[in-house]
């Protein structure tokens, strides 16, 4: 009879080990797909993809395909960046937009070693000093998630967008249970800080999902304009990479802007 309790203990230990999966982090390889609505009208879907880094360089992607009657908007965005501890450093940003209205490409090269940021937006070039912590509009989302996971209170970020330097601030409102079609999530509600209430943006992030956003709503003059909800997500197992000693590690290559000779 002693065999049965022994087997139960062994089975419990085996079951726990089988399901002892490490909790994901904001940089765990992942995909997340969202439904984008304009009010109650479905516009289409958007997808984020973060694979394993290659030679220490992360490549974060965003793809969306939205339409409303005869209006279309298709975007493909790629952000390349590196990580040092909990701080992310941008290398290159590329956005391609197609649809009704002008098609355009936006490119940014972050030449930190030279102390400059080179941009091209709608065929207009820009050049800014590389000073302090700075981000592109895509990878800043991952830095934000890292900072939330670390319990940081100062949520201020400077980024390069549309050939301009912009600063964004965020305010934590509190915890809230979010129920949407894809599930029920314990979340932290965040608001984008603005000078007035004509435009308001709120989003909800799930701590159990490495602070993955599960919903975003945007209001213009009190009327809901955008409502973006998480449809599905997936975190991959992290593939470990042998790191090189600091004294022989290769410096990441910063690609030059297309059509220019600048690095």
Coordinates of C-alpha atoms in Angstrom, one line a residue:
X1 CA 0.0 0.0 0.0
X2 CA 2.9 2.3 0.5
X3 CA 3.5 2.1 -3.3
X4 CA 0.4 4.2 -4.1
X5 CA 1.4 7.3 -2.1
X6 CA 4.9 7.1 -3.5
X7 CA 3.5 6.9 -7.1
X8 CA 1.2 9.9 -6.4
X9 CA 4.1 12.0 -5.1
X10 CA 6.2 11.0 -8.1
X11 CA 3.4 11.8 -10.5
X12 CA 2.8 15.2 -8.9
X13 CA 6.5 16.1 -9.1
X14 CA 6.5 15.0 -12.8
X15 CA 3.4 17.0 -13.6
X16 CA 4.8 20.1 -12.0
X17 CA 8.1 19.8 -13.8
X18 CA 6.3 19.3 -17.1
X19 CA 4.3 22.5 -16.6
X20 CA 7.1 24.6 -15.0
X21 CA 7.4 26.9 -17.9
X22 CA 9.2 30.1 -17.3
X23 CA 7.0 33.3 -17.3
X24 CA 7.5 35.3 -20.5
X25 CA 9.3 38.7 -20.5
X26 CA 8.6 41.6 -22.9
X27 CA 11.5 40.4 -25.0
X28 CA 10.5 36.7 -25.2
X29 CA 9.9 35.8 -28.9
X30 CA 6.2 36.5 -29.5
X31 CA 3.3 37.3 -31.8
X32 CA 0.2 39.2 -31.1
X33 CA -2.8 39.9 -33.4
X34 CA -5.4 42.6 -32.8
X35 CA -8.8 43.5 -34.2
X36 CA -9.0 47.2 -35.1
X37 CA -12.3 49.0 -35.1
X38 CA -13.5 52.5 -35.9
X39 CA -16.3 52.9 -33.4
X40 CA -18.3 49.8 -34.0
X41 CA -17.0 49.3 -37.6
X42 CA -14.4 46.6 -38.2
X43 CA -11.4 48.1 -40.1
X44 CA -9.1 45.0 -40.2
X45 CA -6.3 43.5 -38.3
X46 CA -2.8 44.3 -37.0
X47 CA 0.0 42.0 -36.0
X48 CA 3.2 42.3 -34.0
X49 CA 6.1 39.9 -34.3
X50 CA 9.2 39.6 -32.3
X51 CA 11.5 36.7 -33.2
X52 CA 14.7 35.6 -31.5
X53 CA 17.6 38.1 -31.9
X54 CA 20.2 37.5 -34.6
X55 CA 23.8 38.3 -33.6
X56 CA 22.5 40.4 -30.7
X57 CA 20.1 42.4 -32.9
X58 CA 16.3 42.3 -32.4
X59 CA 13.9 42.8 -35.3
X60 CA 10.5 43.8 -34.3
X61 CA 7.7 43.9 -36.9
X62 CA 4.3 45.4 -37.3
X63 CA 1.9 44.7 -40.1
X64 CA -1.6 46.1 -40.6
X65 CA -4.2 46.0 -43.3
X66 CA -7.2 48.3 -42.7
X67 CA -10.1 49.4 -44.9
X68 CA -13.3 51.4 -44.6
X69 CA -15.5 51.4 -47.7
X70 CA -13.1 52.6 -50.4
X71 CA -10.4 53.8 -48.0
X72 CA -7.4 51.5 -47.5
X73 CA -4.3 51.7 -45.3
X74 CA -1.6 49.0 -45.4
X75 CA 1.5 49.4 -43.3
X76 CA 4.7 47.4 -42.8
X77 CA 7.1 48.6 -40.0
X78 CA 10.4 47.1 -39.0
X79 CA 12.4 48.2 -36.0
X80 CA 16.0 46.9 -35.3
X81 CA 17.5 47.4 -31.9
X82 CA 19.9 46.0 -29.3
X83 CA 19.6 45.4 -25.6
X84 CA 22.0 46.2 -22.7
X85 CA 20.5 45.0 -19.4
X86 CA 17.0 46.5 -19.3
X87 CA 17.8 49.4 -21.7
X88 CA 17.0 49.2 -25.5
X89 CA 19.0 51.1 -28.1
X90 CA 17.5 51.7 -31.6
X91 CA 19.5 51.0 -34.7
X92 CA 17.2 51.3 -37.7
X93 CA 13.5 52.0 -38.3
X94 CA 11.6 51.5 -41.6
X95 CA 7.9 52.2 -42.3
X96 CA 6.2 51.6 -45.6
X97 CA 2.6 52.9 -46.1
X98 CA 0.3 52.2 -49.0
X99 CA -3.4 52.9 -49.7
X100 CA -5.7 55.7 -50.5
X101 CA -3.8 59.0 -50.3
X102 CA -0.1 59.5 -50.7
X103 CA 2.1 56.4 -50.3
X104 CA 5.3 57.0 -48.4
X105 CA 8.4 55.5 -46.8
X106 CA 9.9 56.6 -43.5
X107 CA 13.4 55.6 -42.5
X108 CA 15.6 56.4 -39.5
X109 CA 19.2 55.4 -38.9
X110 CA 20.5 55.8 -35.3
X111 CA 24.2 56.3 -35.5
X112 CA 25.0 56.5 -31.8
X113 CA 28.7 56.2 -32.2
X114 CA 28.7 59.3 -34.5
X115 CA 26.2 61.1 -32.2
X116 CA 23.6 61.7 -34.9
X117 CA 20.2 60.4 -36.1
X118 CA 19.5 60.5 -39.8
X119 CA 15.9 60.5 -41.0
X120 CA 14.0 60.5 -44.3
X121 CA 10.2 61.0 -44.3
X122 CA 8.2 61.5 -47.5
X123 CA 11.4 62.3 -49.4
X124 CA 12.4 65.0 -46.8
X125 CA 15.6 64.4 -44.9
X126 CA 16.4 65.3 -41.3
X127 CA 19.3 65.1 -38.9
X128 CA 19.2 65.3 -35.2
X129 CA 21.8 64.9 -32.4
X130 CA 21.7 61.5 -30.6
X131 CA 21.4 62.6 -27.0
X132 CA 20.3 60.5 -24.0
X133 CA 17.8 57.7 -24.2
X134 CA 15.8 57.9 -27.5
X135 CA 13.5 55.4 -29.3
X136 CA 11.6 54.8 -32.5
X137 CA 7.8 54.6 -32.4
X138 CA 7.7 50.8 -32.5
X139 CA 10.4 49.5 -30.2
X140 CA 9.5 52.1 -27.6
X141 CA 6.5 49.8 -26.8
X142 CA 8.9 47.1 -25.7
X143 CA 10.9 49.5 -23.6
X144 CA 7.6 50.7 -22.0
X145 CA 6.8 47.1 -21.1
X146 CA 10.2 46.5 -19.7
X147 CA 9.9 49.6 -17.5
X148 CA 6.4 48.6 -16.3
X149 CA 7.8 45.1 -15.4
X150 CA 10.6 46.8 -13.5
X151 CA 8.2 49.0 -11.5
X152 CA 9.5 52.3 -12.8
X153 CA 7.4 55.3 -12.0
X154 CA 8.8 57.8 -14.6
X155 CA 7.3 56.8 -17.9
X156 CA 8.6 59.5 -20.2
X157 CA 10.0 58.7 -23.6
X158 CA 11.7 60.7 -26.4
X159 CA 11.3 59.3 -29.9
X160 CA 11.9 60.2 -33.5
X161 CA 8.7 60.3 -35.6
X162 CA 7.8 62.0 -38.9
X163 CA 11.2 63.8 -39.0
X164 CA 10.6 65.3 -35.6
X165 CA 11.6 64.7 -32.0
X166 CA 8.6 64.1 -29.8
X167 CA 8.2 63.4 -26.1
X168 CA 5.5 61.2 -24.7
X169 CA 4.4 60.8 -21.1
X170 CA 2.2 58.1 -19.6
X171 CA 0.2 57.9 -16.4
X172 CA -0.8 54.7 -14.6
X173 CA -4.5 55.0 -13.6
X174 CA -4.7 51.6 -11.7
X175 CA -5.7 48.0 -12.0
X176 CA -8.8 46.9 -13.9
X177 CA -10.3 43.6 -15.1
X178 CA -10.7 43.6 -18.8
X179 CA -13.2 41.3 -20.5
X180 CA -13.0 41.0 -24.3
X181 CA -13.8 38.3 -26.8
X182 CA -10.4 36.7 -26.6
X183 CA -10.6 36.3 -22.8
X184 CA -10.6 37.9 -19.4
X185 CA -7.4 39.7 -18.2
X186 CA -6.1 41.3 -15.1
X187 CA -4.6 44.6 -16.5
X188 CA -3.0 47.9 -15.6
X189 CA -4.8 50.9 -17.2
X190 CA -2.6 53.6 -18.7
X191 CA -3.4 57.0 -20.1
X192 CA -1.3 59.1 -22.5
X193 CA -0.6 62.4 -20.9
X194 CA -1.8 65.4 -23.0
X195 CA -2.2 69.1 -22.4
X196 CA -6.0 69.0 -23.0
X197 CA -8.9 66.4 -23.1
X198 CA -9.8 66.9 -26.7
X199 CA -7.8 63.7 -27.5
X200 CA -7.6 60.9 -25.0
X201 CA -5.9 57.5 -25.4
X202 CA -6.1 54.7 -22.9
X203 CA -4.7 51.2 -23.0
X204 CA -4.7 48.2 -20.8
X205 CA -1.6 45.9 -20.3
X206 CA -1.6 42.4 -18.8
X207 CA 1.2 41.9 -16.2
X208 CA 0.8 38.1 -16.5
X209 CA 1.5 38.4 -20.3
X210 CA 4.7 40.4 -19.8
X211 CA 2.6 43.6 -20.0
X212 CA 1.3 42.8 -23.4
X213 CA -1.4 45.4 -24.4
X214 CA -4.8 43.7 -24.6
X215 CA -6.9 46.8 -25.5
X216 CA -6.5 50.4 -26.7
X217 CA -9.2 53.0 -27.1
X218 CA -8.8 56.5 -28.5
X219 CA -11.3 59.4 -28.2
X220 CA -11.6 62.6 -30.2
X221 CA -13.7 65.3 -28.4
X222 CA -15.3 62.6 -26.2
X223 CA -16.3 60.3 -29.1
X224 CA -14.6 56.9 -29.4
X225 CA -12.6 56.7 -32.7
X226 CA -10.4 53.7 -32.4
X227 CA -10.9 50.5 -30.4
X228 CA -8.2 47.9 -30.7
X229 CA -8.5 44.5 -29.0
X230 CA -6.2 41.5 -28.6
X231 CA -7.4 38.6 -30.7
X232 CA -4.7 36.0 -30.0
X233 CA -1.1 35.8 -28.8
X234 CA 1.8 33.3 -28.6
X235 CA 5.1 33.3 -26.7
X236 CA 7.9 31.1 -27.9
X237 CA 10.5 29.4 -25.9
X238 CA 13.7 31.4 -25.7
X239 CA 16.6 30.1 -27.8
X240 CA 19.8 30.7 -25.8
X241 CA 22.7 32.2 -27.6
X242 CA 26.3 32.0 -26.5
X243 CA 27.5 35.5 -25.7
X244 CA 30.9 36.8 -26.8
X245 CA 33.2 38.4 -24.3
X246 CA 32.8 42.2 -24.2
X247 CA 36.3 42.9 -25.5
X248 CA 35.7 40.9 -28.7
X249 CA 32.0 41.4 -29.3
X250 CA 31.2 42.8 -32.7
X251 CA 29.6 46.2 -32.9
X252 CA 26.1 46.1 -34.5
X253 CA 26.1 47.5 -38.0
X254 CA 23.9 50.5 -38.6
X255 CA 22.5 50.4 -42.1
X256 CA 22.6 53.6 -44.1
X257 CA 19.5 55.3 -45.3
X258 CA 18.4 54.2 -48.7
X259 CA 19.4 56.7 -51.4
X260 CA 22.0 58.4 -49.2
X261 CA 25.7 58.0 -48.4
X262 CA 25.2 58.7 -44.7
X263 CA 25.8 55.9 -42.2

